[in-house]
Coordinates of C-alpha atoms in Angstrom, one line a residue:
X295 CA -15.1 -8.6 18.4
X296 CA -13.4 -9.1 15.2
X297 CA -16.8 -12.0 14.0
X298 CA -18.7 -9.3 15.1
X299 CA -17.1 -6.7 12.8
X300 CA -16.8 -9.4 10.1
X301 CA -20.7 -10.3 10.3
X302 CA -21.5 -6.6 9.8
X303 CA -19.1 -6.1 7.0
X304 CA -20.7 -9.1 5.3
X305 CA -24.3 -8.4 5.8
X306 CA -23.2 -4.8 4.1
X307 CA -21.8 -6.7 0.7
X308 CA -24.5 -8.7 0.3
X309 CA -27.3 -5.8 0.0
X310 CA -25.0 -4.1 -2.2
X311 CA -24.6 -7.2 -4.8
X312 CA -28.4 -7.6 -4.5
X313 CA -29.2 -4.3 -5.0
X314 CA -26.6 -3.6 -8.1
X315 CA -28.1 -4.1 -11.0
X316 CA -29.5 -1.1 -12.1
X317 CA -28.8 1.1 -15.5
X318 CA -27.2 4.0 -14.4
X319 CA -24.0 1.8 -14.4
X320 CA -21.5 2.3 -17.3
X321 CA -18.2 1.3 -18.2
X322 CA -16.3 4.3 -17.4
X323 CA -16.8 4.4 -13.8
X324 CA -12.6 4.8 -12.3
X325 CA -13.0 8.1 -14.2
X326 CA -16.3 8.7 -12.6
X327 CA -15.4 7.9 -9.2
X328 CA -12.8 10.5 -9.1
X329 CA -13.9 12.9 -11.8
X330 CA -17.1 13.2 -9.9
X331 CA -16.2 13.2 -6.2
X332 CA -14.1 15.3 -4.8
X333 CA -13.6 13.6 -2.1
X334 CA -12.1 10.6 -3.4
X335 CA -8.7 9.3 -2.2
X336 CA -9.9 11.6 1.3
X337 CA -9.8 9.9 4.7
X338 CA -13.2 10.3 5.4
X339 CA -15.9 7.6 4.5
X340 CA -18.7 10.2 3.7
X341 CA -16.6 10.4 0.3
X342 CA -19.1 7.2 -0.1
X343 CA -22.0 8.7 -0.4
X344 CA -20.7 11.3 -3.2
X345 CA -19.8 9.1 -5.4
X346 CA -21.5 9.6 -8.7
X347 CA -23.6 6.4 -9.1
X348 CA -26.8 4.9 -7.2
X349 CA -25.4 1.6 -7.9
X350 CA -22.3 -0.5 -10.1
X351 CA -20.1 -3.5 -9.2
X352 CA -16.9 -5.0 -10.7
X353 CA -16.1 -8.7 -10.3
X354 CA -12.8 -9.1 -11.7
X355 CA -10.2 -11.6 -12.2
X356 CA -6.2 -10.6 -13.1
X357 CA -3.5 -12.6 -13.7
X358 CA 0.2 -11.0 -13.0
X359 CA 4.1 -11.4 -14.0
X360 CA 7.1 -9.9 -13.3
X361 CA 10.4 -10.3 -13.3
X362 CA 14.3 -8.8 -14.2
X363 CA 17.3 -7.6 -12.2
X364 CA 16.7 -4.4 -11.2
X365 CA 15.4 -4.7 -7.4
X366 CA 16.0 -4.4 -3.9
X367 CA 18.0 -7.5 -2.3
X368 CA 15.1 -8.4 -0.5
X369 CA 12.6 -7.9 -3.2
X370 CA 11.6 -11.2 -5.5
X371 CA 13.2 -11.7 -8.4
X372 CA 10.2 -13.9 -10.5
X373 CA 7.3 -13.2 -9.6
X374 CA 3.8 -15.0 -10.8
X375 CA 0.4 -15.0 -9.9
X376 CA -3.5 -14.3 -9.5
X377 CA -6.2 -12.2 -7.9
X378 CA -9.7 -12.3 -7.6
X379 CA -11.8 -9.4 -6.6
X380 CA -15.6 -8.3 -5.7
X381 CA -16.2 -4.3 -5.1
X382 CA -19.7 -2.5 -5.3
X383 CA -21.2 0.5 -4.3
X384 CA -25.5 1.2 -3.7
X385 CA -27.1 4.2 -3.0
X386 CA -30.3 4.4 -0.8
X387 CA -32.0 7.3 0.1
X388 CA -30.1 8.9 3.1
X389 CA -28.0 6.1 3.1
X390 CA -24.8 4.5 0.9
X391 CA -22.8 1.5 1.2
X392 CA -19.3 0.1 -0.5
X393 CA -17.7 -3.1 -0.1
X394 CA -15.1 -5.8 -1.4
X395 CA -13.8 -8.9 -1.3
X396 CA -10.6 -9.8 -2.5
X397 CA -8.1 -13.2 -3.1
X398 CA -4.8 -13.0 -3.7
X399 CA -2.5 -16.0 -4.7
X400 CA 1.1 -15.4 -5.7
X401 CA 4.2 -17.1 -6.0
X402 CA 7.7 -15.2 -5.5
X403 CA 11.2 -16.9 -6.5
X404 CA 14.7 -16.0 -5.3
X405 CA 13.9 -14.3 -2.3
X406 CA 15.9 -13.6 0.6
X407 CA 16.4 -10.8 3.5
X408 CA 12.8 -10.5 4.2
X409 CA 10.6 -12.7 5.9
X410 CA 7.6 -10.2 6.6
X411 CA 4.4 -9.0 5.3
X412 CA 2.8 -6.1 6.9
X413 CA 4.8 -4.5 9.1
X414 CA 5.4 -0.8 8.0
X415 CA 8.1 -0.1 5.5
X416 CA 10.3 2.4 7.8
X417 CA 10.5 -0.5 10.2
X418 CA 14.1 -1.9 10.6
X419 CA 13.6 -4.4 12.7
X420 CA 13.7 -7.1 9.8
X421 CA 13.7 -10.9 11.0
X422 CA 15.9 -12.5 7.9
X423 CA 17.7 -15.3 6.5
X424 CA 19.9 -15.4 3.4
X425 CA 19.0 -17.8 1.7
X426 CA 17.2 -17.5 -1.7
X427 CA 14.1 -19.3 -1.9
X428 CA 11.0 -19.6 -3.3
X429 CA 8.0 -18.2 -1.5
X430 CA 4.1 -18.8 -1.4
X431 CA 2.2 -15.8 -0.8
X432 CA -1.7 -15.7 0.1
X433 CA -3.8 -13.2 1.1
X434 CA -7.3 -12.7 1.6
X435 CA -9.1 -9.0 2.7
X436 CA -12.8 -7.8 3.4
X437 CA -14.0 -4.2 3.7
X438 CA -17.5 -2.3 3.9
X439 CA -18.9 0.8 4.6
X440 CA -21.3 3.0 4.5
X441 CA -22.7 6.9 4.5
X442 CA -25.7 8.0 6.6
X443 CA -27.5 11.6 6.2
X444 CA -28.2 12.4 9.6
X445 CA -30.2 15.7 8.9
X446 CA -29.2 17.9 5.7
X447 CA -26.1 19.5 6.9
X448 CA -24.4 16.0 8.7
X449 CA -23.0 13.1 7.5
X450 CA -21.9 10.0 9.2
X451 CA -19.6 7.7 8.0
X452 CA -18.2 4.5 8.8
X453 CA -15.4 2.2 6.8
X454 CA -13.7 -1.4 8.0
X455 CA -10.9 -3.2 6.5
X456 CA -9.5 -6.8 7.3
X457 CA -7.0 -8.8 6.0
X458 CA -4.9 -12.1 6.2
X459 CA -1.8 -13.2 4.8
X460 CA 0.3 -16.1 4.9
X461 CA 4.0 -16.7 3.3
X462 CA 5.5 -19.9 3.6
X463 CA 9.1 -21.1 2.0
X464 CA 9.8 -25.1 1.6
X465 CA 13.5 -24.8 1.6
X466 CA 15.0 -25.0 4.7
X467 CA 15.7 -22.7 7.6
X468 CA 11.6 -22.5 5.6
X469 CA 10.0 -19.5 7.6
X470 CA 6.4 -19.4 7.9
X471 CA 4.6 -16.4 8.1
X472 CA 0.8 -15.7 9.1
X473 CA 0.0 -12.0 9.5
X474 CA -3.7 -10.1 10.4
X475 CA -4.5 -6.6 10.0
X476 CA -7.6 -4.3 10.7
X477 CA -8.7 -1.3 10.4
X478 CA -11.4 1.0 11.1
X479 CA -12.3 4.6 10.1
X480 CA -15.1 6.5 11.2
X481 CA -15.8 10.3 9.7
X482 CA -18.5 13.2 10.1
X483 CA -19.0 16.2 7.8
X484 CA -20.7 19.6 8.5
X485 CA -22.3 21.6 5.7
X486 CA -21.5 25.1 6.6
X487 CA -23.6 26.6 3.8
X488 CA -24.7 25.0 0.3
X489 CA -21.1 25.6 -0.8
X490 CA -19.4 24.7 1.8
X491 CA -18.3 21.9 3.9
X492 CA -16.3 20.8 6.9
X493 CA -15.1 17.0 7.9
X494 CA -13.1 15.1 10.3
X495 CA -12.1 11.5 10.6
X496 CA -9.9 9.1 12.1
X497 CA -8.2 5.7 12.1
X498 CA -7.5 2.7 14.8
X499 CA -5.5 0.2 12.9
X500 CA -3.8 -2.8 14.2
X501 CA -1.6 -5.6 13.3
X502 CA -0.2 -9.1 14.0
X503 CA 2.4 -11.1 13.0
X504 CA 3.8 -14.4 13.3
X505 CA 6.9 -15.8 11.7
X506 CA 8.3 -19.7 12.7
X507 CA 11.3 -20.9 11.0
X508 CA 11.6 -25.0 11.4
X509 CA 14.3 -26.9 9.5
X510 CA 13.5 -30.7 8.0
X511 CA 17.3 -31.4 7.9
X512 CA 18.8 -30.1 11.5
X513 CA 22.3 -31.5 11.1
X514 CA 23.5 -27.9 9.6
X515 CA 22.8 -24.6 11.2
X516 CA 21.8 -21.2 9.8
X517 CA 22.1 -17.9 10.7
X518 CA 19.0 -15.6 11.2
X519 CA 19.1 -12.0 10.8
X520 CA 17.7 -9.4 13.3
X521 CA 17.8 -6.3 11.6
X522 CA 17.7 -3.2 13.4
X523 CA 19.1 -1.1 10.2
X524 CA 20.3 -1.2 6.8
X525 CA 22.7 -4.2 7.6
X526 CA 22.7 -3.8 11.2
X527 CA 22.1 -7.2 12.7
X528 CA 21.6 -9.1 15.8
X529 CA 22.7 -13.1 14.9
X530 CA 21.2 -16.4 15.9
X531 CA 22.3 -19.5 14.6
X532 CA 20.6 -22.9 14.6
X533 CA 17.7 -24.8 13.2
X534 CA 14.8 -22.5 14.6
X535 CA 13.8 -19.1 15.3
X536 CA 10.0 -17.3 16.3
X537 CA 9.1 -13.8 16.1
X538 CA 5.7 -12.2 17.1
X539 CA 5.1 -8.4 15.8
X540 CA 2.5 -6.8 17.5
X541 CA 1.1 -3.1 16.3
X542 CA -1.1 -0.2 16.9
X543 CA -1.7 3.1 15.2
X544 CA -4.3 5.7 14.9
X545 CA -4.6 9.2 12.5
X546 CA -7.0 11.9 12.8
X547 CA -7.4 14.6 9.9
X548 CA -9.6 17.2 9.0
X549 CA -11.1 18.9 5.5
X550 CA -12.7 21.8 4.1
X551 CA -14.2 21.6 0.5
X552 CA -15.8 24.0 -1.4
X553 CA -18.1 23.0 -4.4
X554 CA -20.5 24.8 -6.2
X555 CA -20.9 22.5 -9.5
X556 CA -17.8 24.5 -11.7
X557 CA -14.9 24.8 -8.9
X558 CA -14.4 22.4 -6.1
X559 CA -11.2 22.5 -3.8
X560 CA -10.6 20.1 -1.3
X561 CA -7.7 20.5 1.8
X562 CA -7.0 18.0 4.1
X563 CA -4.5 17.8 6.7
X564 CA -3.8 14.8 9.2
X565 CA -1.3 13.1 11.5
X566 CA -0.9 9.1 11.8
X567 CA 0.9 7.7 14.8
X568 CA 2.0 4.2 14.7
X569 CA 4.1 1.9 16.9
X570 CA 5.2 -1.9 16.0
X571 CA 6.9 -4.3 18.6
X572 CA 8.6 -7.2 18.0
X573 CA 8.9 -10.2 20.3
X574 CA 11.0 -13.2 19.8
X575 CA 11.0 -16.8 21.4
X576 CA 8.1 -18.1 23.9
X577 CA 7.1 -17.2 26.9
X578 CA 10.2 -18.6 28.9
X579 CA 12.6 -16.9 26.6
X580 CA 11.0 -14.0 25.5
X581 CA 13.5 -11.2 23.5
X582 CA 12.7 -8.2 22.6
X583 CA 13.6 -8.1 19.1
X584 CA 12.9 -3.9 18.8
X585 CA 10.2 -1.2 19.1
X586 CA 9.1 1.2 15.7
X587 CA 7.8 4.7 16.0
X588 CA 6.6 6.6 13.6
X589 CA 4.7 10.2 13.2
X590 CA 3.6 10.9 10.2
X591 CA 2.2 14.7 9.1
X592 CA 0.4 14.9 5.9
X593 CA -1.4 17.5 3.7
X594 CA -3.6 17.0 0.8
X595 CA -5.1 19.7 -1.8
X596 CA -7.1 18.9 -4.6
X597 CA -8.5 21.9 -7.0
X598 CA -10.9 20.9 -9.9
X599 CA -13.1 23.3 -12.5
X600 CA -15.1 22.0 -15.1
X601 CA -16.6 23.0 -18.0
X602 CA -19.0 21.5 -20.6
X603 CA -16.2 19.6 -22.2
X604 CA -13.0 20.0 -20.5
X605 CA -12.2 18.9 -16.3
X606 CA -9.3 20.4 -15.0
X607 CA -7.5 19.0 -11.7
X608 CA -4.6 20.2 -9.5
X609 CA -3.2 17.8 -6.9
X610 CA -0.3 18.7 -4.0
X611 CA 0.8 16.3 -1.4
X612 CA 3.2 17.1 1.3
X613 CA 4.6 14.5 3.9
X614 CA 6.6 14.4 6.7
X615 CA 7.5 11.1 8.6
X616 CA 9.4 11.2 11.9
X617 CA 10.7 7.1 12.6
X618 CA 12.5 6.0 15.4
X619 CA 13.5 2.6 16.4
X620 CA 14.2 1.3 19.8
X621 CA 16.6 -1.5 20.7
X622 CA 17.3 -3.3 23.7
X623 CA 20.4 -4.3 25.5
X624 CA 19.3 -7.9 27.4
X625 CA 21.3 -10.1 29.0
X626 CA 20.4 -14.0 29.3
X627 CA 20.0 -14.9 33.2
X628 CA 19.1 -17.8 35.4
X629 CA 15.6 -17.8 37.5
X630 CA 15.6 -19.8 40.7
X631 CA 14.7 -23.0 38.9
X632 CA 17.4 -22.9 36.8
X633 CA 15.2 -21.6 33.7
X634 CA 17.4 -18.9 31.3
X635 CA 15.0 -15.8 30.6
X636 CA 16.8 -12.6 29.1
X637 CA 16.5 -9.6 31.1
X638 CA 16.4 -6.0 29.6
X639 CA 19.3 -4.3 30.8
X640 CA 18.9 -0.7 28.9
X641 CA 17.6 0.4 26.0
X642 CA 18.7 2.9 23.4
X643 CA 17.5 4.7 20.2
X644 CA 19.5 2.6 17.6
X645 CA 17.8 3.7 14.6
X646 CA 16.7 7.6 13.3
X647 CA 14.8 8.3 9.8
X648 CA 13.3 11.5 8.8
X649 CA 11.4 11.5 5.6
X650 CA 9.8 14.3 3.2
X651 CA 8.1 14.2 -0.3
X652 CA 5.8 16.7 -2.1
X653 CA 4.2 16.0 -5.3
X654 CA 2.4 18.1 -7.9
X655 CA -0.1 17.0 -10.7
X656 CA -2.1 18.3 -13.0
X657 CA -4.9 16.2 -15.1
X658 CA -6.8 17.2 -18.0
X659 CA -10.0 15.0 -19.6
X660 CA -11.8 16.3 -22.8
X661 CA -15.6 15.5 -21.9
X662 CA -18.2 13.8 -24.1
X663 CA -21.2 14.7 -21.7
X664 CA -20.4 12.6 -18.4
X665 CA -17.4 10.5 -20.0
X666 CA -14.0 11.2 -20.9
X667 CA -12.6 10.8 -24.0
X668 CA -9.1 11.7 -23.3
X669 CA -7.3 11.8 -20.7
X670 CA -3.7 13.0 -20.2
X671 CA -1.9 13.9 -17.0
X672 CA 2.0 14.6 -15.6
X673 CA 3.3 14.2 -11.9
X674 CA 6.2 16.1 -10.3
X675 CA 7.7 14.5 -6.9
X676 CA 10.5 15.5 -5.2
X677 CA 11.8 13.0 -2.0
X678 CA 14.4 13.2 0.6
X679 CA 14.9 10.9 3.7
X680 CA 17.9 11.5 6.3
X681 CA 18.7 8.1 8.4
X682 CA 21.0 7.7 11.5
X683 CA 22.2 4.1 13.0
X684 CA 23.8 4.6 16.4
X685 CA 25.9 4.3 18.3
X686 CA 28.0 4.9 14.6
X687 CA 27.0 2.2 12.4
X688 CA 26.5 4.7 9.7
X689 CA 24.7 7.6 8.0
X690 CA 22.5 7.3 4.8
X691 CA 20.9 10.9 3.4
X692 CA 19.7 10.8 -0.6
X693 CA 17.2 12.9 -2.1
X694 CA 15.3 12.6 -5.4
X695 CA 13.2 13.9 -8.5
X696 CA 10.5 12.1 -10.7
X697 CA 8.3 12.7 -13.1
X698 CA 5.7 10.6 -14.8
X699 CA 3.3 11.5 -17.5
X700 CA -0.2 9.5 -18.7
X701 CA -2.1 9.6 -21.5
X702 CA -5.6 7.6 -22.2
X703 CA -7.9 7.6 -25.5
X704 CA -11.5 6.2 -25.2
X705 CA -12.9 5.1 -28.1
X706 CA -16.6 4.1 -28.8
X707 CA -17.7 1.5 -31.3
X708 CA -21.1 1.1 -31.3
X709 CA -21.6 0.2 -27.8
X710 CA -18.8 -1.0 -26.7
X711 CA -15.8 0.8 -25.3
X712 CA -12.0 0.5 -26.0
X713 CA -9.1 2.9 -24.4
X714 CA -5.6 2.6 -25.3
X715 CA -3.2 3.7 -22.7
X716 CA 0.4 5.4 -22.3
X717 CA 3.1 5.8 -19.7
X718 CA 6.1 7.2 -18.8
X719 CA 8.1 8.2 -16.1
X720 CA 11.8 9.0 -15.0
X721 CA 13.5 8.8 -11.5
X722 CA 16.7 10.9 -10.6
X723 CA 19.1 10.9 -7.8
X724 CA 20.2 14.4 -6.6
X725 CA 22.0 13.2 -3.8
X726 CA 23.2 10.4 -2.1
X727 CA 25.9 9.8 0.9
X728 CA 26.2 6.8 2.5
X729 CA 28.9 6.6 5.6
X730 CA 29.2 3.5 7.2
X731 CA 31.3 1.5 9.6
X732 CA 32.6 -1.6 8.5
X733 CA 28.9 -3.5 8.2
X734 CA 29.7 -7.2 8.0
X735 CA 26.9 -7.6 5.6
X736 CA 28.3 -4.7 3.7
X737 CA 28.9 -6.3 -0.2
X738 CA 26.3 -8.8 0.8
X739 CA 23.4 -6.6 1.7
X740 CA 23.7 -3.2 2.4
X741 CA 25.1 -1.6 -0.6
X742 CA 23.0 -3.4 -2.7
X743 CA 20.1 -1.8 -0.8
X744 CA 21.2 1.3 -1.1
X745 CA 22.1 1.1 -5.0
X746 CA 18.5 0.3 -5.7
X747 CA 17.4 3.0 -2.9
X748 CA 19.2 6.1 -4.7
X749 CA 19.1 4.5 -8.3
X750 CA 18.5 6.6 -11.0
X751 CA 15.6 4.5 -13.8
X752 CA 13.3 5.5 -16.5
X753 CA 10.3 3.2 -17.3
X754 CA 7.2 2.9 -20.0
X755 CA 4.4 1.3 -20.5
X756 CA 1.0 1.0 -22.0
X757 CA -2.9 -0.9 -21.6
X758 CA -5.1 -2.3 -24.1
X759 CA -9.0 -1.8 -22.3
X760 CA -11.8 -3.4 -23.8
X761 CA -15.4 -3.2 -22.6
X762 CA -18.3 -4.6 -24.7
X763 CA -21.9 -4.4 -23.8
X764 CA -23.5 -7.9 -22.6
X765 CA -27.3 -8.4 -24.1
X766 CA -28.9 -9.2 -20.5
X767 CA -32.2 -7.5 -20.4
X768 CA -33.5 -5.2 -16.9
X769 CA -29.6 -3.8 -16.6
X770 CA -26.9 -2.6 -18.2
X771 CA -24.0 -4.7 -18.2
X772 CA -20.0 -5.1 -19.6
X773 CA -17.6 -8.2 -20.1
X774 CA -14.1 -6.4 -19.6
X775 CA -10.7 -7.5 -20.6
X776 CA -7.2 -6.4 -20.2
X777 CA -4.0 -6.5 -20.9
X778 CA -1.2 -3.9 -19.4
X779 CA 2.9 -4.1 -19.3
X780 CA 5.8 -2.1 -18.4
X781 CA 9.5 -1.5 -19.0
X782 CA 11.8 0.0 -16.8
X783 CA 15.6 0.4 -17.0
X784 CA 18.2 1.5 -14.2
X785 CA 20.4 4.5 -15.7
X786 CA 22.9 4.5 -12.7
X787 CA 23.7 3.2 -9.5
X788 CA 26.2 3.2 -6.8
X789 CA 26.0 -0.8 -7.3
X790 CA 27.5 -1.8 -10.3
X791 CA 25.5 -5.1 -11.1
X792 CA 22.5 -3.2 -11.1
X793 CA 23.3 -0.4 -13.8
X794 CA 21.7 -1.0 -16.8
X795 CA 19.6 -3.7 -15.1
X796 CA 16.1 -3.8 -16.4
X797 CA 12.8 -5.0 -15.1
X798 CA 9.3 -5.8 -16.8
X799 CA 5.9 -6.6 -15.7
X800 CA 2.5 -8.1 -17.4
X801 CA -1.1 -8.1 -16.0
X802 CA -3.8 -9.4 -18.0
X803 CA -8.0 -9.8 -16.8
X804 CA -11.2 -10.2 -17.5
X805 CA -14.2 -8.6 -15.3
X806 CA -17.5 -8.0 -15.3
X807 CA -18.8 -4.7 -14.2
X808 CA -23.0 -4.4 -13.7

């Protein structure tokens, strides 16, 4: 099924490279795509077939750094690397496509605590070992999709992701990881009257993962880490471990938008259900290593009016996420033949998280016809997440503030284009209580965690964006380059060695965009 899926996404890509080059392309198209659809960043893939362009592409190749003291214990502390990436979008008649293709090659040093790679972030159910390694990270994703105009007032849409990853560590207990995920998202949209429009859509995701650990040198033993919590741990010692995470999900949201040319609003509203397993040893030995559930509720408004030389948007986002992890109390018995098999005795919620944020922005771009030529913008978030560990491991509620402002100036010389960009933003803690019961990992893992969890930081940055005009004759095209960095410093912290702890980050590229 998944060849199948593949073969379709593929056969989508390659009639929209063919089928690129034409001159309505220019070099200001991230702008465009959001500036003139407002139905980007929705769930539903009709957003496709309003984007403002019959055809562009971007073949781009980035180079990345980062590195510094201030991050989680189970973040990287170096971090080096690369990615190569394909996207495009062509317009037919009644019918639109977009795809990409994307490498990613990275390597991460002095890691530990985290041998995953896509299971969902609220999952607790970690498989770890603490030693500090270094880690290389590949990953390799394919997506399409495409818009079809059924009659004038429906839309059909229809958008597929797939991806691969693999993380492997040569120092022994050396876990390697190989993780799949897929996704598809179909949509429809109703026009209710020339002003007026009404969608729905929906997900099906899923998600596997496999993580081995193997040990060249077996004469010493280590300990691996099954998490259920924010140092809550399970402990197996020796010279291997295996862990399978299996997952399923699926969202459904709706959306209203209004648009007639000078105002456009867009609502949506969804809800995303998701639910992770994790299964250690073979078939013999099988352990259930936890089960993650998650409901998330979500809201999206986007308000835009434009004039002949100034675009004004309003963003708010609410969420709400709901996690619960399960754990299960197993006991190792004997079958008939003698083989040990562990048998699930009860089970238990071990592990509670509830989760809010709202953010507001506003964005303001001074027009030169169809392009910007500046662009300045400021975010307000506001976050607070509530966790509970039974039976009375502990209790962890913090709530913060941020705020981030961007500025951009587009400058034309000749034909070519050059924007200088500016960043800034500024994290706060308003609250933070954590109550625990004597964690054995406490100093070791936990409250470093939570220090970089409920930190207080300010950071700034800024991008040099170059894009000059390339003299191929029949289409417009650009040679891009890039170079972007950032700054940011930890103000305070409930662990010590990370206060006044800084961390930086480079990205350079080249692309060319046709």
């Amino acid at each position: 099924m998944l060849l199948k899926i593949k073969s379709v996404i593929l056969v989508s890509m390659f009639s929209l490279m063919v089928f690129a080059q034409e001159k309505s392309t220019y070099p200001y198209y991230r702008d465009a795509l959001y500036l003139g659809n407002i139905y980007s960043g929705s769930t539903n893939p009709v957003a496709i077939s309003h984007a403002p362009f019959l055809s562009i592409a971007d073949i781009g190749i980035k180079y990345h750094f980062e590195d510094g003291d201030f991050r989680a214990k189970d973040q990287t502390g170096k971090e080096t690397g690369f990615d190569v990436s394909m996207w495009g979008i062509k317009k037919f008649n009644r019918i639109s496509f977009e795809g990409g293709i994307s490498y990613y090659n990275d390597v991460q040093r002095d890691k530990s605590w985290n041998t995953t790679l896509f299971i969902a972030p609220s999952n607790p159910f970690i498989l770890a070992d603490s030693v500090a390694s270094r880690y290389n990270v590949e990953r390799f994703s394919l997506n399409g999709g495409f818009a079809y105009e059924i009659s004038p007032m429906v839309k059909l849409g229809l958008r597929a992701f797939y991806e691969v990853g693999s993380s492997a560590d040569q120092t022994d207990p050396r876990p390697d990881t190989k993780a799949m995920k897929f996704r598809i998202n179909p949509g429809l949209t109703f026009a209710l009257s020339r002003y007026w429009e009404l969608g729905i859509s929906g997900e099906y995701r899923m998600m596997n993962e496999q993580t081995d650990y193997t040990c060249v040198r077996t004469e010493k033993n280590y300990t691996f880490f099954l998490f259920s919590g924010l140092g809550t741990y399970l402990g197996r010692t020796g010279v291997s471990y295996s862990r399978q995470y299996k997952g399923r999900a699926y969202n459904g949201a709706l959306q209203a938008v209004f648009a007639n040319g000078f105002i456009s609003n867009m609502i949506e509203a969804g809800i995303d259900r998701n639910q992770e397993e994790a299964i250690d040893g073979g078939k013999s030995d099988k352990f259930l290593g936890g089960k993650y559930n998650n409901s998330t509720f979500f809201v999206t408004e986007r308000f835009q009016v434009r004039s002949e030389r100034l675009y004004h948007n309003i963003t708010l986002d609410a969420l709400y996420s709901d996690s619960k992890g399960t754990w299960y109390n197993q006991k190792q018995m004997n079958s008939d033949t003698g083989e040990g098999y562990w048998e699930v005795m009860s089970s238990e919620i071990k592990h509670k998280e509830k989760t809010m944020t709202a953010r507001l922005g506003y964005r303001m771009d001074i027009m030169r016809g169809e392009t910007p030529t500046l662009t300045w913008s400021v975010t307000l978030g506001y976050g607070k997440t509530e966790t509970h560990n039974y039976p009375e491991d502990y209790t962890a509620n913090h709530s913060y503030m941020n705020v981030k402002a961007d500025i951009a100036k587009h400058f034309n010389i000749k034909k070519s284009v050059f924007t200088v960009s500016l960043y800034g933003n500024y994290r706060n803690k308003l609250s933070a209580d954590l109550d625990t019961r004597d964690l054995r990992i406490y100093n070791e893992f936990t409250l470093p965690m939570w220090g970089y969890t409920t930190a207080s930081a300010v950071g700034a940055g800024g991008e040099l964006n170059v894009r000059l005009p390339l003299p191929f004759k029949g289409f417009t095209s650009y040679l891009g380059m890039f170079a972007r960095g950032g700054y940011i410093t930890c103000l305070s912290s409930e662990y010590e060695p990370l206060k006044n702890a800084n961390r930086s980050h480079v990205n350079a590229g080249v692309n060319f965009i046709f």
